[in-house]
Amino acid sequence: MTTTAGASRASERAQAALREAILGGELAPGAHLGEVELAERLGVSRTPVREALARLAAEGLVEAHAHRGARVVSFSPEDLDGIFDVRLALEPRATGRAAARATAADLDALDDLAARMLAVGTRGPAQDLDALVGLNREFHARLLDVAAAPALSAALGNVVHAPVVLRTFHTYDPASLARSLAHHAEIVAALRAGDADWASSVMRSHLGNARAVMVGSRS
Amino acid sequence: MTTTAGASRASERAQAALREAILGGELAPGAHLGEVELAERLGVSRTPVREALARLAAEGLVEAHAHRGARVVSFSPEDLDGIFDVRLALEPRATGRAAARATAADLDALDDLAARMLAVGTRGPAQDLDALVGLNREFHARLLDVAAAPALSAALGNVVHAPVVLRTFHTYDPASLARSLAHHAEIVAALRAGDADWASSVMRSHLGNARAVMVGSRS
DNA sequence: CCCCGGTGGGTTGTACGCAAACTAGGGTGC
DNA sequence: GCACCCTAGTTTGCGTACAACCCACCGGGG
């Protein structure tokens, strides 16, 4: 579901806003989330905030301890490793499926994303690692969408969301970053060739590269 | 009172009750879930029901269409197949991890579960397929717990819950059912031997057997 | 000096009420 | 006779008020 528009319901806007704030690092892991504070901040009452919080909790982005309120989840290095285990088990499979299903429009969109990532990711005056974060998320989301495997997407959904996983382009060293960007383009090339094996292999490499960066960084 | 102790919050009780009702088949897939009806049925106001519904939606058990209310999700054969893909990708891995981590207490508990499943699952006067459903869920949950892989559990959590997946012992033919029960015992044996490869192989067989039953049954 | 019970402030949990949105049914115009 | 619009009913979405609960601080007792 690519519907980013509407959000006629305030609870959806609240949920989206909170997710962006958490994923964007605006709300640090472990930060206490008061309902009234969030309600004022978002210009709605506590009720939709509450609902959004409940959904995010079920989604694994925040954890709610009894009457003590909600906190942004934080991840240990072991958790991070586990997350990559899951991604390695599922994403290459999804990428392979995508190879057989991608339409021309899909390929063009992915190509565009990969190109833009390369533009803002390459060292120089135009480098913008924060923009890269968003593009990267969009790329992987679109890829998952193309795979058309709802169960697979659902399984990954509550795992990849991990804030740390998606915000670590800042910790990439130049060589690893260059590899990562190249992988995106190569994945699209493999999809264009319709080669599922090639595509999934690149994705495995992509994740291996990311895992190496992150277990070494130990932020 | 099927839902354990705790649950000081009415919303948790509501969520647990709804989940049981859905997983237990009391609420059929596609059934319309009215908030007032559920509120009266559970003896609480609409607010906790609403919250419970929101969490179950994020969990993937129900789907809420705009202002049209919530419905119990229903699964197509393709969805089912996708679910088994995910399970096959993740559960054998978890089982392998469990082989290296299971304590004596874990093994005894799993053994007990396997034995009880065999008791209520074997053809005869004591056969109780409904009890089998609960035991099976407990067995797999415990196994996942022993694996101590939070991300893996989270990924599976929102997928396995699928009502159809957990309620299909009724559709097993005698031979498949016997195999399934034997697999549980064999898994414990493999764990006791500390043989991760053996354990994960049995789990793969277990899932393969289940998949074969379900794609053929088309309930 | 340390430990324990009491109390106050603040937060969450639940209930209720109102307004908007969707659905369905009947009536009218073409 | 058919299609469209309008209206009534029901349900959801949100706001607000009250009650329960937890935590921190403070005073008294051992």
PDB file of N, CA, C and O in Angstrom, chain B residues 52-81:
ATOM      1  N   ALA B  52      -7.975  -2.234  21.655  1.00  0.00           N
ATOM      2  CA  ALA B  52      -7.662  -3.634  21.363  1.00  0.00           C
ATOM      3  C   ALA B  52      -7.742  -3.889  19.861  1.00  0.00           C
ATOM      4  O   ALA B  52      -6.869  -4.529  19.275  1.00  0.00           O
ATOM      5  N   LEU B  53      -8.759  -3.349  19.246  1.00  0.00           N
ATOM      6  CA  LEU B  53      -8.943  -3.523  17.808  1.00  0.00           C
ATOM      7  C   LEU B  53      -7.769  -2.922  17.037  1.00  0.00           C
ATOM      8  O   LEU B  53      -7.295  -3.502  16.052  1.00  0.00           O
ATOM      9  N   ALA B  54      -7.329  -1.753  17.500  1.00  0.00           N
ATOM     10  CA  ALA B  54      -6.207  -1.099  16.821  1.00  0.00           C
ATOM     11  C   ALA B  54      -4.959  -1.976  16.894  1.00  0.00           C
ATOM     12  O   ALA B  54      -4.239  -2.141  15.908  1.00  0.00           O
ATOM     13  N   ARG B  55      -4.713  -2.548  18.067  1.00  0.00           N
ATOM     14  CA  ARG B  55      -3.520  -3.390  18.199  1.00  0.00           C
ATOM     15  C   ARG B  55      -3.636  -4.650  17.372  1.00  0.00           C
ATOM     16  O   ARG B  55      -2.669  -5.092  16.755  1.00  0.00           O
ATOM     17  N   LEU B  56      -4.813  -5.240  17.382  1.00  0.00           N
ATOM     18  CA  LEU B  56      -5.003  -6.457  16.595  1.00  0.00           C
ATOM     19  C   LEU B  56      -4.845  -6.152  15.110  1.00  0.00           C
ATOM     20  O   LEU B  56      -4.373  -6.994  14.344  1.00  0.00           O
ATOM     21  N   ALA B  57      -5.231  -4.950  14.719  1.00  0.00           N
ATOM     22  CA  ALA B  57      -5.059  -4.561  13.320  1.00  0.00           C
ATOM     23  C   ALA B  57      -3.576  -4.473  12.981  1.00  0.00           C
ATOM     24  O   ALA B  57      -3.134  -4.970  11.948  1.00  0.00           O
ATOM     25  N   ALA B  58      -2.808  -3.842  13.875  1.00  0.00           N
ATOM     26  CA  ALA B  58      -1.373  -3.746  13.648  1.00  0.00           C
ATOM     27  C   ALA B  58      -0.734  -5.124  13.694  1.00  0.00           C
ATOM     28  O   ALA B  58       0.318  -5.356  13.105  1.00  0.00           O
ATOM     29  N   GLU B  59      -1.400  -6.025  14.404  1.00  0.00           N
ATOM     30  CA  GLU B  59      -0.877  -7.383  14.528  1.00  0.00           C
ATOM     31  C   GLU B  59      -1.257  -8.219  13.325  1.00  0.00           C
ATOM     32  O   GLU B  59      -0.683  -9.288  13.110  1.00  0.00           O
ATOM     33  N   GLY B  60      -2.207  -7.740  12.574  1.00  0.00           N
ATOM     34  CA  GLY B  60      -2.577  -8.444  11.353  1.00  0.00           C
ATOM     35  C   GLY B  60      -3.709  -9.433  11.508  1.00  0.00           C
ATOM     36  O   GLY B  60      -3.939 -10.247  10.618  1.00  0.00           O
ATOM     37  N   LEU B  61      -4.413  -9.377  12.616  1.00  0.00           N
ATOM     38  CA  LEU B  61      -5.514 -10.316  12.820  1.00  0.00           C
ATOM     39  C   LEU B  61      -6.832  -9.774  12.288  1.00  0.00           C
ATOM     40  O   LEU B  61      -7.706 -10.523  11.895  1.00  0.00           O
ATOM     41  N   VAL B  62      -6.978  -8.473  12.327  1.00  0.00           N
ATOM     42  CA  VAL B  62      -8.181  -7.851  11.779  1.00  0.00           C
ATOM     43  C   VAL B  62      -7.744  -6.728  10.850  1.00  0.00           C
ATOM     44  O   VAL B  62      -6.618  -6.250  10.927  1.00  0.00           O
ATOM     45  N   GLU B  63      -8.633  -6.315   9.996  1.00  0.00           N
ATOM     46  CA  GLU B  63      -8.331  -5.178   9.126  1.00  0.00           C
ATOM     47  C   GLU B  63      -9.459  -4.169   9.228  1.00  0.00           C
ATOM     48  O   GLU B  63     -10.631  -4.515   9.226  1.00  0.00           O
ATOM     49  N   ALA B  64      -9.073  -2.893   9.337  1.00  0.00           N
ATOM     50  CA  ALA B  64     -10.052  -1.831   9.557  1.00  0.00           C
ATOM     51  C   ALA B  64     -10.124  -0.941   8.324  1.00  0.00           C
ATOM     52  O   ALA B  64      -9.174  -0.244   8.001  1.00  0.00           O
ATOM     53  N   HIS B  65     -11.264  -0.970   7.656  1.00  0.00           N
ATOM     54  CA  HIS B  65     -11.448  -0.165   6.453  1.00  0.00           C
ATOM     55  C   HIS B  65     -12.158   1.131   6.767  1.00  0.00           C
ATOM     56  O   HIS B  65     -13.384   1.158   6.902  1.00  0.00           O
ATOM     57  N   ALA B  66     -11.402   2.205   6.839  1.00  0.00           N
ATOM     58  CA  ALA B  66     -11.973   3.545   6.974  1.00  0.00           C
ATOM     59  C   ALA B  66     -13.033   3.609   8.064  1.00  0.00           C
ATOM     60  O   ALA B  66     -12.820   3.154   9.161  1.00  0.00           O
ATOM     61  N   HIS B  67     -14.176   4.142   7.711  1.00  0.00           N
ATOM     62  CA  HIS B  67     -15.261   4.267   8.682  1.00  0.00           C
ATOM     63  C   HIS B  67     -16.164   3.038   8.669  1.00  0.00           C
ATOM     64  O   HIS B  67     -17.211   3.044   9.299  1.00  0.00           O
ATOM     65  N   ARG B  68     -15.757   2.063   7.933  1.00  0.00           N
ATOM     66  CA  ARG B  68     -16.634   0.926   7.734  1.00  0.00           C
ATOM     67  C   ARG B  68     -16.490  -0.137   8.811  1.00  0.00           C
ATOM     68  O   ARG B  68     -17.118  -1.170   8.770  1.00  0.00           O
ATOM     69  N   GLY B  69     -15.613   0.116   9.777  1.00  0.00           N
ATOM     70  CA  GLY B  69     -15.459  -0.838  10.857  1.00  0.00           C
ATOM     71  C   GLY B  69     -14.388  -1.874  10.584  1.00  0.00           C
ATOM     72  O   GLY B  69     -13.700  -1.828   9.568  1.00  0.00           O
ATOM     73  N   ALA B  70     -14.255  -2.800  11.495  1.00  0.00           N
ATOM     74  CA  ALA B  70     -13.202  -3.807  11.410  1.00  0.00           C
ATOM     75  C   ALA B  70     -13.775  -5.163  11.025  1.00  0.00           C
ATOM     76  O   ALA B  70     -14.913  -5.483  11.353  1.00  0.00           O
ATOM     77  N   ARG B  71     -12.977  -5.933  10.308  1.00  0.00           N
ATOM     78  CA  ARG B  71     -13.388  -7.280   9.918  1.00  0.00           C
ATOM     79  C   ARG B  71     -12.262  -8.251  10.242  1.00  0.00           C
ATOM     80  O   ARG B  71     -11.084  -7.872  10.205  1.00  0.00           O
ATOM     81  N   VAL B  72     -12.608  -9.464  10.538  1.00  0.00           N
ATOM     82  CA  VAL B  72     -11.595 -10.485  10.737  1.00  0.00           C
ATOM     83  C   VAL B  72     -10.948 -10.792   9.389  1.00  0.00           C
ATOM     84  O   VAL B  72     -11.658 -10.950   8.397  1.00  0.00           O
ATOM     85  N   VAL B  73      -9.654 -10.832   9.363  1.00  0.00           N
ATOM     86  CA  VAL B  73      -8.968 -11.056   8.091  1.00  0.00           C
ATOM     87  C   VAL B  73      -9.258 -12.452   7.566  1.00  0.00           C
ATOM     88  O   VAL B  73      -9.473 -13.392   8.311  1.00  0.00           O
ATOM     89  N   SER B  74      -9.258 -12.563   6.269  1.00  0.00           N
ATOM     90  CA  SER B  74      -9.403 -13.879   5.654  1.00  0.00           C
ATOM     91  C   SER B  74      -8.235 -14.086   4.693  1.00  0.00           C
ATOM     92  O   SER B  74      -7.669 -13.125   4.172  1.00  0.00           O
ATOM     93  N   PHE B  75      -7.873 -15.321   4.479  1.00  0.00           N
ATOM     94  CA  PHE B  75      -6.668 -15.605   3.714  1.00  0.00           C
ATOM     95  C   PHE B  75      -6.961 -16.413   2.464  1.00  0.00           C
ATOM     96  O   PHE B  75      -7.718 -17.378   2.505  1.00  0.00           O
ATOM     97  N   SER B  76      -6.339 -15.994   1.402  1.00  0.00           N
ATOM     98  CA  SER B  76      -6.441 -16.757   0.168  1.00  0.00           C
ATOM     99  C   SER B  76      -5.377 -17.855   0.187  1.00  0.00           C
ATOM    100  O   SER B  76      -4.433 -17.804   0.964  1.00  0.00           O
ATOM    101  N   PRO B  77      -5.535 -18.849  -0.667  1.00  0.00           N
ATOM    102  CA  PRO B  77      -4.510 -19.895  -0.752  1.00  0.00           C
ATOM    103  C   PRO B  77      -3.128 -19.321  -1.028  1.00  0.00           C
ATOM    104  O   PRO B  77      -2.128 -19.814  -0.500  1.00  0.00           O
ATOM    105  N   GLU B  78      -3.054 -18.253  -1.819  1.00  0.00           N
ATOM    106  CA  GLU B  78      -1.760 -17.638  -2.102  1.00  0.00           C
ATOM    107  C   GLU B  78      -1.156 -17.063  -0.819  1.00  0.00           C
ATOM    108  O   GLU B  78       0.035 -17.202  -0.550  1.00  0.00           O
ATOM    109  N   ASP B  79      -2.006 -16.383  -0.043  1.00  0.00           N
ATOM    110  CA  ASP B  79      -1.527 -15.846   1.219  1.00  0.00           C
ATOM    111  C   ASP B  79      -0.961 -16.967   2.078  1.00  0.00           C
ATOM    112  O   ASP B  79       0.106 -16.844   2.683  1.00  0.00           O
ATOM    113  N   LEU B  80      -1.708 -18.046   2.135  1.00  0.00           N
ATOM    114  CA  LEU B  80      -1.310 -19.184   2.946  1.00  0.00           C
ATOM    115  C   LEU B  80       0.052 -19.696   2.514  1.00  0.00           C
ATOM    116  O   LEU B  80       0.919 -19.999   3.341  1.00  0.00           O
ATOM    117  N   ASP B  81       0.227 -19.779   1.223  1.00  0.00           N
ATOM    118  CA  ASP B  81       1.496 -20.251   0.690  1.00  0.00           C
ATOM    119  C   ASP B  81       2.623 -19.303   1.108  1.00  0.00           C
ATOM    120  O   ASP B  81       3.700 -19.740   1.507  1.00  0.00           O
TER     121      ASP B  81
END
